[in-house]
Coordinates of C-alpha atoms and ligand atoms in Angstrom, one line a residue:
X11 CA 32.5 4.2 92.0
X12 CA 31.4 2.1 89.1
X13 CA 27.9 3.5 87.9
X14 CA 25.3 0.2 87.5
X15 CA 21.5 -0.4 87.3
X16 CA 20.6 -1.5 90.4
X17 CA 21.7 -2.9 93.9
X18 CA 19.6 -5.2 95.5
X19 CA 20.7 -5.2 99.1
X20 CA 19.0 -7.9 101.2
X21 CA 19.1 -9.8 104.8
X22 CA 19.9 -12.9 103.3
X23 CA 20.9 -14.1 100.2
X24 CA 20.6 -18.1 98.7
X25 CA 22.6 -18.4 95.7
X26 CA 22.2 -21.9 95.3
X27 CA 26.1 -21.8 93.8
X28 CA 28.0 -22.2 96.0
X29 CA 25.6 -24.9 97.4
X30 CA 24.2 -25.2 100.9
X31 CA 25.2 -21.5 101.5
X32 CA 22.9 -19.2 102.9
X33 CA 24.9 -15.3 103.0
X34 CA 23.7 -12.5 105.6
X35 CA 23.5 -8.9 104.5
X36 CA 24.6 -9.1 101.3
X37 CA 23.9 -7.2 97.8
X38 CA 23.7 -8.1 94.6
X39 CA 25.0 -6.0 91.7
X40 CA 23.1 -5.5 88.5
X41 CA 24.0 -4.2 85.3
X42 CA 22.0 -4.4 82.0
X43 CA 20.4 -7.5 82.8
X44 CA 23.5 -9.2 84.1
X45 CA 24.8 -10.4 88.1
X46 CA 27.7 -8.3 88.5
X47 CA 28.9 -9.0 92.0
X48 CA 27.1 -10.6 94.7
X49 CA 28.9 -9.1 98.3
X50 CA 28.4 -7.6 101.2
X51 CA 26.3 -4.8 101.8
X52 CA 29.2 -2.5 102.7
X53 CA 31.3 -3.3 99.9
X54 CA 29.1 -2.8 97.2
X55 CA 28.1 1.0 99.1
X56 CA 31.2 1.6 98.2
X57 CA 32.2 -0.1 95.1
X58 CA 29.1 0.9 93.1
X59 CA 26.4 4.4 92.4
X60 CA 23.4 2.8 91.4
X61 CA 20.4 4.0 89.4
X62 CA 18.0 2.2 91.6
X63 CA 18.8 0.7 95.5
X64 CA 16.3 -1.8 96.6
X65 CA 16.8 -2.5 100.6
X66 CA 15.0 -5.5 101.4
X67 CA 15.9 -5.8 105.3
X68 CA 13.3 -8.7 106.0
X69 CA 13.7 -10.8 102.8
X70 CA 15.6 -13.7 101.4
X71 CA 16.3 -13.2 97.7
X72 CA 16.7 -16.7 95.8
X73 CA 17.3 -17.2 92.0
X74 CA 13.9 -17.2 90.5
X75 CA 11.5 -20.5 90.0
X76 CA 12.0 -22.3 86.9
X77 CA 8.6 -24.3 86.0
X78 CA 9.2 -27.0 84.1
X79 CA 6.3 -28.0 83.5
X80 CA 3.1 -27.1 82.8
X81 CA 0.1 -26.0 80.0
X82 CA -0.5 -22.5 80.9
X83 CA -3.6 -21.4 78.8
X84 CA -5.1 -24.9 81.1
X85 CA -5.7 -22.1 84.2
X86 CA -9.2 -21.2 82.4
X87 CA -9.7 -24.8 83.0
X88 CA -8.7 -24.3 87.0
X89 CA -11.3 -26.4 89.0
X90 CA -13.5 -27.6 85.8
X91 CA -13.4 -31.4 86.2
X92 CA -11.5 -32.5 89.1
X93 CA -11.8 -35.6 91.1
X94 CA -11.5 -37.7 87.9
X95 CA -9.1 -40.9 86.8
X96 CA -6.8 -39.6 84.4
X97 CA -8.1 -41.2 81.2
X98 CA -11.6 -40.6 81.9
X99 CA -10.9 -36.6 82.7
X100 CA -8.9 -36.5 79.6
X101 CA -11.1 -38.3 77.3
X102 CA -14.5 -37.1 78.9
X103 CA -13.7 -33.8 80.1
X104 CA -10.7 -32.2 79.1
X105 CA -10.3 -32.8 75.6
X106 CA -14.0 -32.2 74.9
X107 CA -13.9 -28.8 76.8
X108 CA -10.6 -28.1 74.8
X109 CA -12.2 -29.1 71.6
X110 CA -15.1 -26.9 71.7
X111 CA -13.0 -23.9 73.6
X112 CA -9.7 -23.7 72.8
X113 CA -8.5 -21.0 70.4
X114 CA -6.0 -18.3 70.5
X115 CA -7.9 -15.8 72.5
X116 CA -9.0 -18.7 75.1
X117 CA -4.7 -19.7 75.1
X118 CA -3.5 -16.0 75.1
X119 CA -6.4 -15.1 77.7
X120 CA -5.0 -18.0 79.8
X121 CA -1.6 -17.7 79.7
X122 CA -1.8 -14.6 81.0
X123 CA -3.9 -15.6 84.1
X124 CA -0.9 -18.1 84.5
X125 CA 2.1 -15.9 84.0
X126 CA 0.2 -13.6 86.3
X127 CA -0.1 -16.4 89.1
X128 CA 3.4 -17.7 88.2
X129 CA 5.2 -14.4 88.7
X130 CA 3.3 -13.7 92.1
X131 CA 4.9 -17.3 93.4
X132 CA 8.0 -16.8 92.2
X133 CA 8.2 -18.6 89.0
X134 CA 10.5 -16.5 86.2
X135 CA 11.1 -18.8 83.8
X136 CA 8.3 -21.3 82.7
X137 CA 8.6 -24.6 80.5
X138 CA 4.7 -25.1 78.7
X139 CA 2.8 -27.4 76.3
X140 CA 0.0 -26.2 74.7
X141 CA -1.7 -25.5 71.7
X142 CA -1.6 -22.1 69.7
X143 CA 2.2 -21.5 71.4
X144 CA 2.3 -18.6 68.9
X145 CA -0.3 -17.0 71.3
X146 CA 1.8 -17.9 74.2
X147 CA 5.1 -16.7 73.4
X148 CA 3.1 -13.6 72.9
X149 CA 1.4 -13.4 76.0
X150 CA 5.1 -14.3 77.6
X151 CA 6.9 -11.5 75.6
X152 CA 4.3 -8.7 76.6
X153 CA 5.1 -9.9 80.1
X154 CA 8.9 -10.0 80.0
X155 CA 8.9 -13.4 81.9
X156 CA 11.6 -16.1 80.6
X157 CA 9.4 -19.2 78.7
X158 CA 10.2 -22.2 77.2
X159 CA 7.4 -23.2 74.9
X160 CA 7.3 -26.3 73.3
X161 CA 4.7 -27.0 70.4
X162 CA 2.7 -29.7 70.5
X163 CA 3.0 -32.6 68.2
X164 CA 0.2 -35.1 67.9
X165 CA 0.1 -37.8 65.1
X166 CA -3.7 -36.4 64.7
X167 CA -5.6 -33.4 64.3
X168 CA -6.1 -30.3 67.2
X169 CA -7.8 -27.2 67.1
X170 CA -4.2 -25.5 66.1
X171 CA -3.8 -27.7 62.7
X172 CA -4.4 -30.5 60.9
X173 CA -1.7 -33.1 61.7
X174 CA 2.3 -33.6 62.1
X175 CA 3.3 -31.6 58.8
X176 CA 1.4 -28.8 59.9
X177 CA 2.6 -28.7 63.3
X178 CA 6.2 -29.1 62.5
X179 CA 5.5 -26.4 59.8
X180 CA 3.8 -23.8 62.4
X181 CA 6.9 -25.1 65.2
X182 CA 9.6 -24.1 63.3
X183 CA 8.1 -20.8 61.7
X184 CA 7.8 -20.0 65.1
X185 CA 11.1 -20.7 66.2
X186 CA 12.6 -18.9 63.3
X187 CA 10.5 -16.0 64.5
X188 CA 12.4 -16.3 68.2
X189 CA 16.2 -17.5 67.4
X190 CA 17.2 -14.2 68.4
X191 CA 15.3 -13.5 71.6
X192 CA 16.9 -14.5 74.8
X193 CA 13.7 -14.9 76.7
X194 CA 11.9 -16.8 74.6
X195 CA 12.8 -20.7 73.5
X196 CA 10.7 -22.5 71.0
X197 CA 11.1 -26.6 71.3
X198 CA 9.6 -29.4 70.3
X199 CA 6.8 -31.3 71.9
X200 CA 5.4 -34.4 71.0
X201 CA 2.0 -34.8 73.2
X202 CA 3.2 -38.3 74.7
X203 CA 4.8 -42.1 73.2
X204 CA 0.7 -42.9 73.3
X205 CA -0.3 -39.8 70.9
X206 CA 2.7 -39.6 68.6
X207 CA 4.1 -42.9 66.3
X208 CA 7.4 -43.9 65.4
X209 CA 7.6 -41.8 61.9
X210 CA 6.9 -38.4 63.7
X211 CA 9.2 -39.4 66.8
X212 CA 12.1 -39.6 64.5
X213 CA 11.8 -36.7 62.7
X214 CA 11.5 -34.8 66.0
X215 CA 14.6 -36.6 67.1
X216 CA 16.7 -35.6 64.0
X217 CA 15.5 -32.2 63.9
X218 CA 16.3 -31.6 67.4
X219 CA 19.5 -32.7 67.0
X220 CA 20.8 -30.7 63.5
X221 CA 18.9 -27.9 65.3
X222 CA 19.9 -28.4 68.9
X223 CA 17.0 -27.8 70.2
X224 CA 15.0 -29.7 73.4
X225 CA 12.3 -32.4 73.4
X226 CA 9.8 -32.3 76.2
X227 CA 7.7 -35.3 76.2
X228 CA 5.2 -36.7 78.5
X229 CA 6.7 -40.3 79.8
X230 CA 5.4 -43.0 81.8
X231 CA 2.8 -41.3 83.4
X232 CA 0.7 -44.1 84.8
X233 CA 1.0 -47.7 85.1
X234 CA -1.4 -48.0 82.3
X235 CA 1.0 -46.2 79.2
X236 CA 3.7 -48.9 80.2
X237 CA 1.4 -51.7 79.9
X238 CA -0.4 -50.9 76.8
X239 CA 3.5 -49.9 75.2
X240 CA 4.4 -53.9 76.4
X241 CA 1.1 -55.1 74.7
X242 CA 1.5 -52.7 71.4
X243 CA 5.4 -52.4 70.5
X244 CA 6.8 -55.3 73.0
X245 CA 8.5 -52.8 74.7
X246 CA 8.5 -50.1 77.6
X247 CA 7.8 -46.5 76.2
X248 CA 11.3 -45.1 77.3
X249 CA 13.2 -48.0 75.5
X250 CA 11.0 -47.2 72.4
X251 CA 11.8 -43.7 72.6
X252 CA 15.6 -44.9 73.1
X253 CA 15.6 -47.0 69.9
X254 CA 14.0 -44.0 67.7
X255 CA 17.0 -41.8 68.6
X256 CA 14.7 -39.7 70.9
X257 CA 17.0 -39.6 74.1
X258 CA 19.4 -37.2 74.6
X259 CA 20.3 -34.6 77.5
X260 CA 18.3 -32.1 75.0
X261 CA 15.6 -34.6 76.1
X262 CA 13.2 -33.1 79.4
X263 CA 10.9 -36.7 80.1
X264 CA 7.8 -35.2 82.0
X265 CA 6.3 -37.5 85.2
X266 CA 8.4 -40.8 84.9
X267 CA 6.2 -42.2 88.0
X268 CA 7.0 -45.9 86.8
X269 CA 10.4 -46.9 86.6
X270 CA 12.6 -50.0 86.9
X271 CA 15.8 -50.6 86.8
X272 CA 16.4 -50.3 83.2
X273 CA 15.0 -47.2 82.9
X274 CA 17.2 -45.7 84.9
X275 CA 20.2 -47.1 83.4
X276 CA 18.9 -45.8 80.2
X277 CA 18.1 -42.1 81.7
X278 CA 22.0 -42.5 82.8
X279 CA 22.8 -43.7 79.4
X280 CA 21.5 -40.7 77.4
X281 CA 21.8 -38.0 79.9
X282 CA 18.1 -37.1 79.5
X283 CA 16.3 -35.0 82.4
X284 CA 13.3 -36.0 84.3
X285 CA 10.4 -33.1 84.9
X286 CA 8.8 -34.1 88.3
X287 CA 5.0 -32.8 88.7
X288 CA 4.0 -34.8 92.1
X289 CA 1.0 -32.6 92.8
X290 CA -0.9 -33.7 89.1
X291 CA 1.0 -37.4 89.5
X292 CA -1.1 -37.3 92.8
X293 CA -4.3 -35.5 91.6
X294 CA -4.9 -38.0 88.9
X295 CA -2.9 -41.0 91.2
X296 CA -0.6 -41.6 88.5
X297 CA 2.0 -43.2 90.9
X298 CA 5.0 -41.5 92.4
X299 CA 8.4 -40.5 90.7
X300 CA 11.2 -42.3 92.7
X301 CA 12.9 -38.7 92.9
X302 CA 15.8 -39.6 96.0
X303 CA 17.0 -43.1 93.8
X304 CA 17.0 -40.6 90.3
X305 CA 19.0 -37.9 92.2
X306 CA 21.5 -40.7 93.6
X307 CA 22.1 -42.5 90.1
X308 CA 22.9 -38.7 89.0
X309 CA 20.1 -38.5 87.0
X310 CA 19.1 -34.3 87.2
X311 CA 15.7 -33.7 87.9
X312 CA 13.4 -30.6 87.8
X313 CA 10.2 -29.3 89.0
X314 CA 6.7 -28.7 87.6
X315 CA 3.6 -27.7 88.8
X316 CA 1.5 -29.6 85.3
X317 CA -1.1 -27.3 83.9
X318 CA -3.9 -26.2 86.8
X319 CA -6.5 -28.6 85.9
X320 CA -4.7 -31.1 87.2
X321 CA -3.2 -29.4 90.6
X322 CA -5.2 -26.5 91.1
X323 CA -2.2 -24.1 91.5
X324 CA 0.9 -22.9 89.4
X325 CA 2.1 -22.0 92.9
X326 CA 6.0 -23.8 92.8
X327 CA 6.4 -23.2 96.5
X328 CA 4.0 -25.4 97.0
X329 CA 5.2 -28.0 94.8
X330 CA 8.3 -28.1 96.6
X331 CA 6.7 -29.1 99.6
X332 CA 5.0 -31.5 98.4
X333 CA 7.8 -32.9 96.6
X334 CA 10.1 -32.9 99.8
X335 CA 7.4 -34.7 101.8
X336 CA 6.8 -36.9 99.0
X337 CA 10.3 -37.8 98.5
X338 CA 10.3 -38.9 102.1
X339 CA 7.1 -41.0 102.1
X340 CA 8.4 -42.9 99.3
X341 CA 12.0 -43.3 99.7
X342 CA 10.9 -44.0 103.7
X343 CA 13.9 -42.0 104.9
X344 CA 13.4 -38.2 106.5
X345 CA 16.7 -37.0 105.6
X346 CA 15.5 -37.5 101.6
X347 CA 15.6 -34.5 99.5
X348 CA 16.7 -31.9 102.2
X349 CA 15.7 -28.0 102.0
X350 CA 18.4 -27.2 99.7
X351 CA 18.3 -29.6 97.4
X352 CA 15.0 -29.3 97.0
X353 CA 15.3 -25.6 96.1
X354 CA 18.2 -26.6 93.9
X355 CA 15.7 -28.9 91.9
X356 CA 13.4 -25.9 91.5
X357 CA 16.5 -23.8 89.9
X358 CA 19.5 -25.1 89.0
X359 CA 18.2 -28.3 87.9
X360 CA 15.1 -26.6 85.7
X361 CA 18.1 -24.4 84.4
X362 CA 20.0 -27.9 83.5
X363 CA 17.1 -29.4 82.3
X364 CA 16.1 -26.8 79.9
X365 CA 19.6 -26.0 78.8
X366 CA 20.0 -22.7 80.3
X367 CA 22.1 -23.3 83.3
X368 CA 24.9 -21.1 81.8
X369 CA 22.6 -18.3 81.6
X370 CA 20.2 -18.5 85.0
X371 CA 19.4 -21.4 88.2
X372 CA 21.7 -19.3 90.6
X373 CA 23.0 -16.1 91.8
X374 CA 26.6 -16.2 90.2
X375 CA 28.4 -13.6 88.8
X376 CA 27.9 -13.3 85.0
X377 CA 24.9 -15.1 84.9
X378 CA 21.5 -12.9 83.8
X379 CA 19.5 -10.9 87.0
X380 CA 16.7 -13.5 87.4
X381 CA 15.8 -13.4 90.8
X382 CA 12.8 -13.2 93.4
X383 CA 12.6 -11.9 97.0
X384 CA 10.8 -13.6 99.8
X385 CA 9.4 -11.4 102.6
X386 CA 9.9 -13.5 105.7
X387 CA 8.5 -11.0 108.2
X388 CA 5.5 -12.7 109.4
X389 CA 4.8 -14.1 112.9
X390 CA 3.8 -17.6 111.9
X391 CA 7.1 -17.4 110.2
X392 CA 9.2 -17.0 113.5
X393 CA 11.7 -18.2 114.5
X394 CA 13.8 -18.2 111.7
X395 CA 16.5 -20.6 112.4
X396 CA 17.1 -22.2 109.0
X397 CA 15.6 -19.9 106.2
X398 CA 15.9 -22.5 103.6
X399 CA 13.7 -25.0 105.4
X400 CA 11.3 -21.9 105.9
X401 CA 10.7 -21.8 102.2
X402 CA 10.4 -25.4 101.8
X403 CA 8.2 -26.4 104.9
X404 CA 5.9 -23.5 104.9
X405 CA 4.2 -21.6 102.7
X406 CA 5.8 -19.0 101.3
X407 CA 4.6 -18.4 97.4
X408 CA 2.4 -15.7 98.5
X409 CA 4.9 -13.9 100.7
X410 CA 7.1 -13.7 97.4
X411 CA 7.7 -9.8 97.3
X412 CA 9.7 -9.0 94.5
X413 CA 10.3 -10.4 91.3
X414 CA 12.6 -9.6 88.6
X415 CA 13.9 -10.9 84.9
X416 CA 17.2 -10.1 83.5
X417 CA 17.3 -7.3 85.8
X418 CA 13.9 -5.8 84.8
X419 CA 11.7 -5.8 87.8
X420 CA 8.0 -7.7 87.1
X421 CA 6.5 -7.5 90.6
X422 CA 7.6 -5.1 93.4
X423 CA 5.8 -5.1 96.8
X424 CA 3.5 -7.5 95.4
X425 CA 2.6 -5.4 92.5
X426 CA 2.6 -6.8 89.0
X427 CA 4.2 -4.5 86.4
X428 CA 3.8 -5.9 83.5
X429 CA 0.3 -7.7 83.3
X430 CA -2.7 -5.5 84.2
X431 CA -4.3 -7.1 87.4
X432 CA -7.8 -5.7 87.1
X433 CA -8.5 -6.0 83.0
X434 CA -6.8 -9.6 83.1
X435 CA -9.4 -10.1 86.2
X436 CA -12.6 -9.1 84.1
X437 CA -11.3 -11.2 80.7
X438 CA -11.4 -14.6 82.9
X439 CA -14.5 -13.3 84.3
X440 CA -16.4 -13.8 80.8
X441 CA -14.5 -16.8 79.9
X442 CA -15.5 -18.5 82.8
X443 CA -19.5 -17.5 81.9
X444 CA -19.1 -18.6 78.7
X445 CA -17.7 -22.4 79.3
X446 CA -20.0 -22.4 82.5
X447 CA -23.4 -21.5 80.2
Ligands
ZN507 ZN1 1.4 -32.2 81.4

């Protein structure tokens, strides 16, 4: 018997690799941090003596979520100014409220909130954008969640410094201070083509290239970013970004709801992924992301839930029904981004668009224990004939049971671990009286 950390034996098991597959009683093998095995239940009773046995007899476990998207520290802005075109809750709401709020208690406060809401949907590995990311990577280390965290790069001055020289200054201190933590990625993350000019855009493309390191950029968002691009530098804002050297497959292009033919030859050109958020994209009716004709040029695309001022929820469950329902609405054909490619788009492809599919996105042996376990017990849940297009088609983010990070376990039973439920409870308590006073 080969002595490991823990076996994790389940009802059913969707790896995502091999695709379409969904196994019955099967375990998965865990040792420090690592998928050892993934087989059934009776082998691995005999093959291993573990430290811990989880027996999970009603549950599905899946790899975990991978947000790609989102501003975390935005949940203490959850529900603030909604019902709003985009540019007049950006310029007349958000940005003020950020301006006179936003500082590294306000971002680590909120991150929490939204690693805390993230973990309880399933979500083990999130992509963000914010100011003060030295606050976030802090909140994400004390939390043991997986984060990619991009600093944000504007051609003008925020609350976190004073313009591009100081960002890029704070950025790469910062990603010094990570380039040996395996949880923690520090990119680069110009606001938008609108925010940044052409000096600062290629400097982030060189950098990102000697440093090999992603770009995660906010790209055709609305109708009106193309136009003004047409009217300013006689050319569409992805073909701009192309020119500057800015397009790559370290390159993660956020939204993307207007595209044409061109742009998708140029997405196929350069290899860069697109970050599909269809719940802000609809909140703020931005337009829609053509996500069936993207998958079927082989263009890989990934899920995000945008920050929760423009959603409400960080809730990726959710996100991927809207974004299968979506897919068929626009594309006008049902059989459009089926149950498991939809959940593939939620791992895999946020594990391919981020650059960490060797590492996490499936359940393979080798790869590192990120996974989550679905409790599919409940009555409105019955019958189950096709568990995949239970967790699409329903909702299921707040049946998500179990959750763990390179084998260390974050939620169990519902319980988070790692964040303190009650105290995090009473700091957005007095937040929310402040900015409401
Ligand atoms: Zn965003």
């Amino acid at each position: 018997m080969t002595p490991i950390d823990l076996l994790i034996n389940a009802r059913w098991i969707i790896p995502v690799v091999p695709e379409n597959r969904i196994l019955k009683d099967c375990a998965i093998a865990i040792h420090q941090g690592e998928i050892l095995a993934v087989l059934p239940q009776e082998e691995a009773a005999k093959r291993y003596s573990a430290t811990r046995v989880d027996y999970l007899h009603e549950h599905v476990l899946t790899p975990g979520l991978i947000n790609a998207h989102g501003h975390a520290a935005m949940t203490l802005l959850r529900g603030y100014a909604d019902d709003q075109p985009l540019n007049d809750w950006l310029n007349n709401h958000i940005w003020p409220a950020e301006k006179q709020w936003v500082d590294e208690q306000f971002v680590r406060d909120g991150t929490e909130l939204a690693i805390a809401e993230m973990i309880k949907s399933g979500t083990t590995c999130f992509a963000d954008m914010y100011f003060f990311p030295e606050q976030t990577a802090q909140a994400a280390l004390d939390a043991h969640i997986r984060s990619h965290i991009y600093f944000t790069i504007f051609d003008f001055p925020c609350a976190w410094g004073s313009g591009p020289e100081d960002y890029f200054t704070k950025g790469l201190a910062l990603h010094d201070t990570f380039r040996d933590n395996d949880l923690i990625n520090i990119g680069f993350g110009p606001h938008a083509p609108y925010t940044v000019g052409d000096e600062t855009l290629k400097k982030v493309a060189v950098l990102a290239q000697e440093m090999d390191t992603p770009i995660h950029i906010h790209l055709h968002e609305t109708a009106q970013e193309v136009e003004d691009s047409i009217q300013q530098y006689g050319m569409r804002p992805i073909q701009r970004l192309m020119d500057l050297g800015l397009l790559s497959p370290l390159t993660q292009c956020v939204h993307m709801t207007q595209i044409n033919d061109l742009d998708i030859a140029i997405l196929q050109q350069s290899g860069a992924h697109v970050i599909h958020c269809p719940e802000s994209n609809l909140k703020l009716a931005s337009g829609f992301c053509p996500v069936e004709t993207l998958l079927n040029a082989g263009i890989n695309v990934a899920l995000g839930t945008d920050g929760a001022a423009s959603n409400n929820d960080l809730d990726l469950f959710s996100e991927l029904k809207t974004a299968a329902l979506l897919a068929k609405a626009v594309s006008g054909n049902a059989a459009a981004l089926e149950a498991h490619t939809a959940l593939r788009m939620a791992t895999l492809n946020g594990a391919k668009a981020l650059g960490i599919d060797h590492l996490v996105g499936s359940l393979e042996t080798g790869k590192q224990a990120d996974i989550i376990a679905i409790h599919l017990g409940d009555l409105d849940l019955q019958p189950l004939y096709n568990i995949a297009s239970q967790l699409i088609y329903t909702h299921v983010g707040h049946r998500v049971s179990h959750a763990w990070v390179k084998g260390k376990c974050l939620m169990q039973n519902r319980e988070l671990l790692t964040i303190n439920e009650r105290e995090l409870k009473s700091k957005v308590r007095s937040w929310q009286e402040k900015i409401q006073n």
